[in-house]
Amino acid sequence: MLITEVNKMRFKEFIRLFGNVIESCPLVAATVWSDLPVRNLESLQTSIEEFVDQLSSAGKVGMLRCLPDLAGRLAAAGQMSDDSKLEQKAAGLDDLTPSEKSQINSLNKRYKDKFGFPFVICARENKKDAILKGLAQRLNNEKDQEIRIGVSEVKKICWLRLTSIVSTKSSL
């Protein structure tokens, strides 16, 4: 799809297509629709990032809470979004050994208990070993640091999802 096509989209069509670029947060797409027309895909990403950056700490935590646990209950039940399924599969999280599954479930629980939101990492940029290591290491961080890291990872995920929808070569 070209950015010129995006710029012509009606509100509901835009929400349908872009409502999950940040997992389960169609409000982001609903808000940035008002910024159309945009010059290129980078401009659309900037609008999304500016919206996210202006959220309060509680708003950012709320956004992070919308993401699924990596290889968690929703994955086991087949209830993740198509985007999340593909991303976790690309990282090898659909092919965990019983020991790895136990380890990630334990780390996910500890992380969520400590920070109040799931561990967020751009799965498409990592493989399962790096994810397990990162999850264990980041448990040592402070909550404010994890909010910043989580938001940064959400922005990476968002960019990759946008590039799977809109051509990066298109601009006005």
Coordinates of C-alpha atoms in Angstrom, one line a residue:
M1 CA 0.0 0.0 0.0
L2 CA 1.2 3.5 -0.7
I3 CA 1.1 6.5 1.6
T4 CA -1.2 8.3 -0.8
E5 CA -3.7 5.5 -0.3
V6 CA -3.4 5.8 3.5
N7 CA -4.0 9.5 3.3
K8 CA -7.3 8.9 1.5
M9 CA -8.6 6.5 4.1
R10 CA -11.8 7.1 6.0
F11 CA -11.6 6.9 9.8
K12 CA -13.1 3.4 10.2
E13 CA -11.0 1.9 7.5
F14 CA -7.8 3.5 9.0
I15 CA -8.7 2.1 12.4
R16 CA -9.4 -1.4 11.0
L17 CA -6.0 -1.4 9.2
F18 CA -3.8 0.4 11.8
G19 CA -5.7 -0.2 15.0
N20 CA -3.2 -2.9 16.1
V21 CA 0.1 -1.4 15.2
I22 CA 0.3 -0.9 18.9
E23 CA -1.2 -4.1 20.3
S24 CA -4.8 -3.8 21.3
C25 CA -4.6 0.0 21.3
P26 CA -6.9 1.3 18.5
L27 CA -7.0 4.7 20.4
V28 CA -3.5 5.4 19.0
A29 CA -4.7 4.9 15.4
A30 CA -7.9 6.9 16.1
T31 CA -5.8 9.8 17.4
V32 CA -3.2 9.9 14.6
W33 CA -5.8 9.6 11.9
S34 CA -6.3 13.4 12.6
D35 CA -2.7 14.0 11.5
L36 CA -3.5 12.8 7.9
P37 CA -2.3 13.5 5.3
V38 CA 1.3 12.6 6.2
R39 CA 4.3 12.9 3.9
N40 CA 5.6 9.4 4.3
L41 CA 5.7 6.3 6.5
E42 CA 8.2 7.9 8.8
S43 CA 5.8 10.8 9.4
L44 CA 3.1 8.4 10.4
Q45 CA 5.5 6.7 12.8
T46 CA 6.4 10.1 14.2
S47 CA 2.8 10.9 14.8
I48 CA 2.3 7.6 16.7
E49 CA 5.5 8.1 18.7
E50 CA 4.5 11.7 19.7
F51 CA 1.1 10.4 20.9
V52 CA 2.8 7.7 22.9
D53 CA 5.4 10.1 24.3
Q54 CA 2.8 12.5 25.6
L55 CA 1.0 9.8 27.6
S56 CA 1.3 10.0 31.4
S57 CA 3.3 7.3 33.1
A58 CA -0.1 5.6 33.9
G59 CA -1.1 5.9 30.3
K60 CA 2.2 4.3 29.1
V61 CA 1.7 1.5 31.7
G62 CA -1.8 1.0 30.4
M63 CA -0.5 0.7 26.9
L64 CA 2.1 -1.9 28.0
R65 CA -0.6 -3.9 29.8
C66 CA -2.3 -4.4 26.5
L67 CA 0.6 -6.6 25.2
P68 CA 0.5 -10.3 25.6
D69 CA 3.0 -12.3 27.7
L70 CA 5.7 -13.8 25.5
A71 CA 4.8 -17.5 25.0
G72 CA 2.1 -17.1 27.6
R73 CA -1.4 -18.2 28.2
L74 CA -2.9 -16.4 25.2
A75 CA -0.2 -18.0 22.9
A76 CA -1.0 -21.5 24.3
A77 CA -4.7 -20.9 23.8
G78 CA -4.2 -19.5 20.2
Q79 CA -5.8 -16.2 21.3
M80 CA -3.1 -13.7 20.3
S81 CA -3.5 -11.3 17.4
D82 CA -2.2 -12.5 14.1
D83 CA 0.6 -9.9 14.4
S84 CA 1.8 -11.3 17.7
K85 CA 1.5 -14.9 16.5
L86 CA 3.8 -14.1 13.6
E87 CA 6.3 -12.1 15.7
Q88 CA 6.6 -14.7 18.4
K89 CA 6.9 -17.5 15.8
A90 CA 9.7 -15.5 14.1
A91 CA 11.6 -15.4 17.5
G92 CA 11.1 -19.2 17.9
L93 CA 8.7 -18.8 20.9
D94 CA 6.3 -21.2 19.4
D95 CA 9.0 -23.9 19.6
L96 CA 10.1 -23.9 23.2
T97 CA 11.2 -27.0 25.0
P98 CA 9.3 -27.9 28.2
S99 CA 12.2 -26.5 30.2
E100 CA 12.2 -23.2 28.3
K101 CA 8.5 -22.9 28.5
S102 CA 8.7 -23.4 32.3
Q103 CA 11.5 -20.8 32.5
I104 CA 9.7 -18.2 30.5
N105 CA 6.5 -18.7 32.4
S106 CA 8.3 -18.3 35.7
L107 CA 10.2 -15.2 34.5
N108 CA 7.0 -13.7 33.0
K109 CA 5.2 -14.1 36.3
R110 CA 8.0 -12.6 38.3
Y111 CA 8.3 -9.7 35.9
K112 CA 4.6 -9.0 35.8
D113 CA 4.4 -9.2 39.6
K114 CA 7.2 -6.7 40.0
F115 CA 6.3 -4.2 37.3
G116 CA 2.5 -4.6 36.8
F117 CA 2.8 -5.2 33.1
P118 CA 4.2 -7.8 30.8
F119 CA 7.8 -8.0 29.6
V120 CA 8.0 -6.2 26.2
I121 CA 10.7 -6.9 23.7
C122 CA 10.6 -6.6 19.9
A123 CA 10.4 -10.3 19.2
R124 CA 11.1 -9.8 15.5
E125 CA 14.5 -8.4 16.4
N126 CA 15.4 -11.2 18.8
K127 CA 15.4 -15.0 19.1
K128 CA 14.3 -17.0 22.1
D129 CA 17.7 -17.3 23.8
A130 CA 18.1 -13.5 23.7
I131 CA 14.6 -13.0 24.9
L132 CA 15.0 -15.3 27.9
K133 CA 18.3 -13.7 28.8
G134 CA 16.8 -10.2 28.4
L135 CA 13.8 -11.1 30.6
A136 CA 16.0 -12.4 33.3
Q137 CA 18.3 -9.4 33.2
R138 CA 15.6 -6.8 33.1
L139 CA 14.1 -8.1 36.2
N140 CA 16.9 -6.2 38.0
N141 CA 15.7 -2.8 36.6
E142 CA 13.6 -0.2 38.3
K143 CA 10.0 0.3 37.2
D144 CA 10.6 3.7 35.6
Q145 CA 13.4 2.2 33.6
E146 CA 11.3 -0.7 32.4
I147 CA 8.5 1.7 31.4
R148 CA 11.0 3.6 29.2
I149 CA 12.4 0.4 27.7
G150 CA 9.0 -1.1 27.2
V151 CA 7.8 2.0 25.4
S152 CA 10.9 1.9 23.2
E153 CA 10.3 -1.7 22.3
V154 CA 6.6 -0.9 21.5
K155 CA 7.9 1.7 19.1
K156 CA 10.1 -0.8 17.3
I157 CA 7.2 -3.3 17.1
C158 CA 5.0 -0.5 15.7
W159 CA 7.5 0.4 13.1
L160 CA 7.8 -3.1 11.9
R161 CA 4.0 -3.5 11.8
L162 CA 3.7 -0.3 9.8
T163 CA 6.3 -1.4 7.3
S164 CA 4.3 -4.6 6.7
I165 CA 1.2 -2.5 5.8
V166 CA 2.7 0.5 3.9
S167 CA 5.5 0.7 1.4
T168 CA 8.6 2.4 2.9
K169 CA 9.4 3.8 -0.6
S170 CA 6.2 5.8 -0.9
S171 CA 5.9 9.5 -0.1
L172 CA 4.1 12.5 -1.3

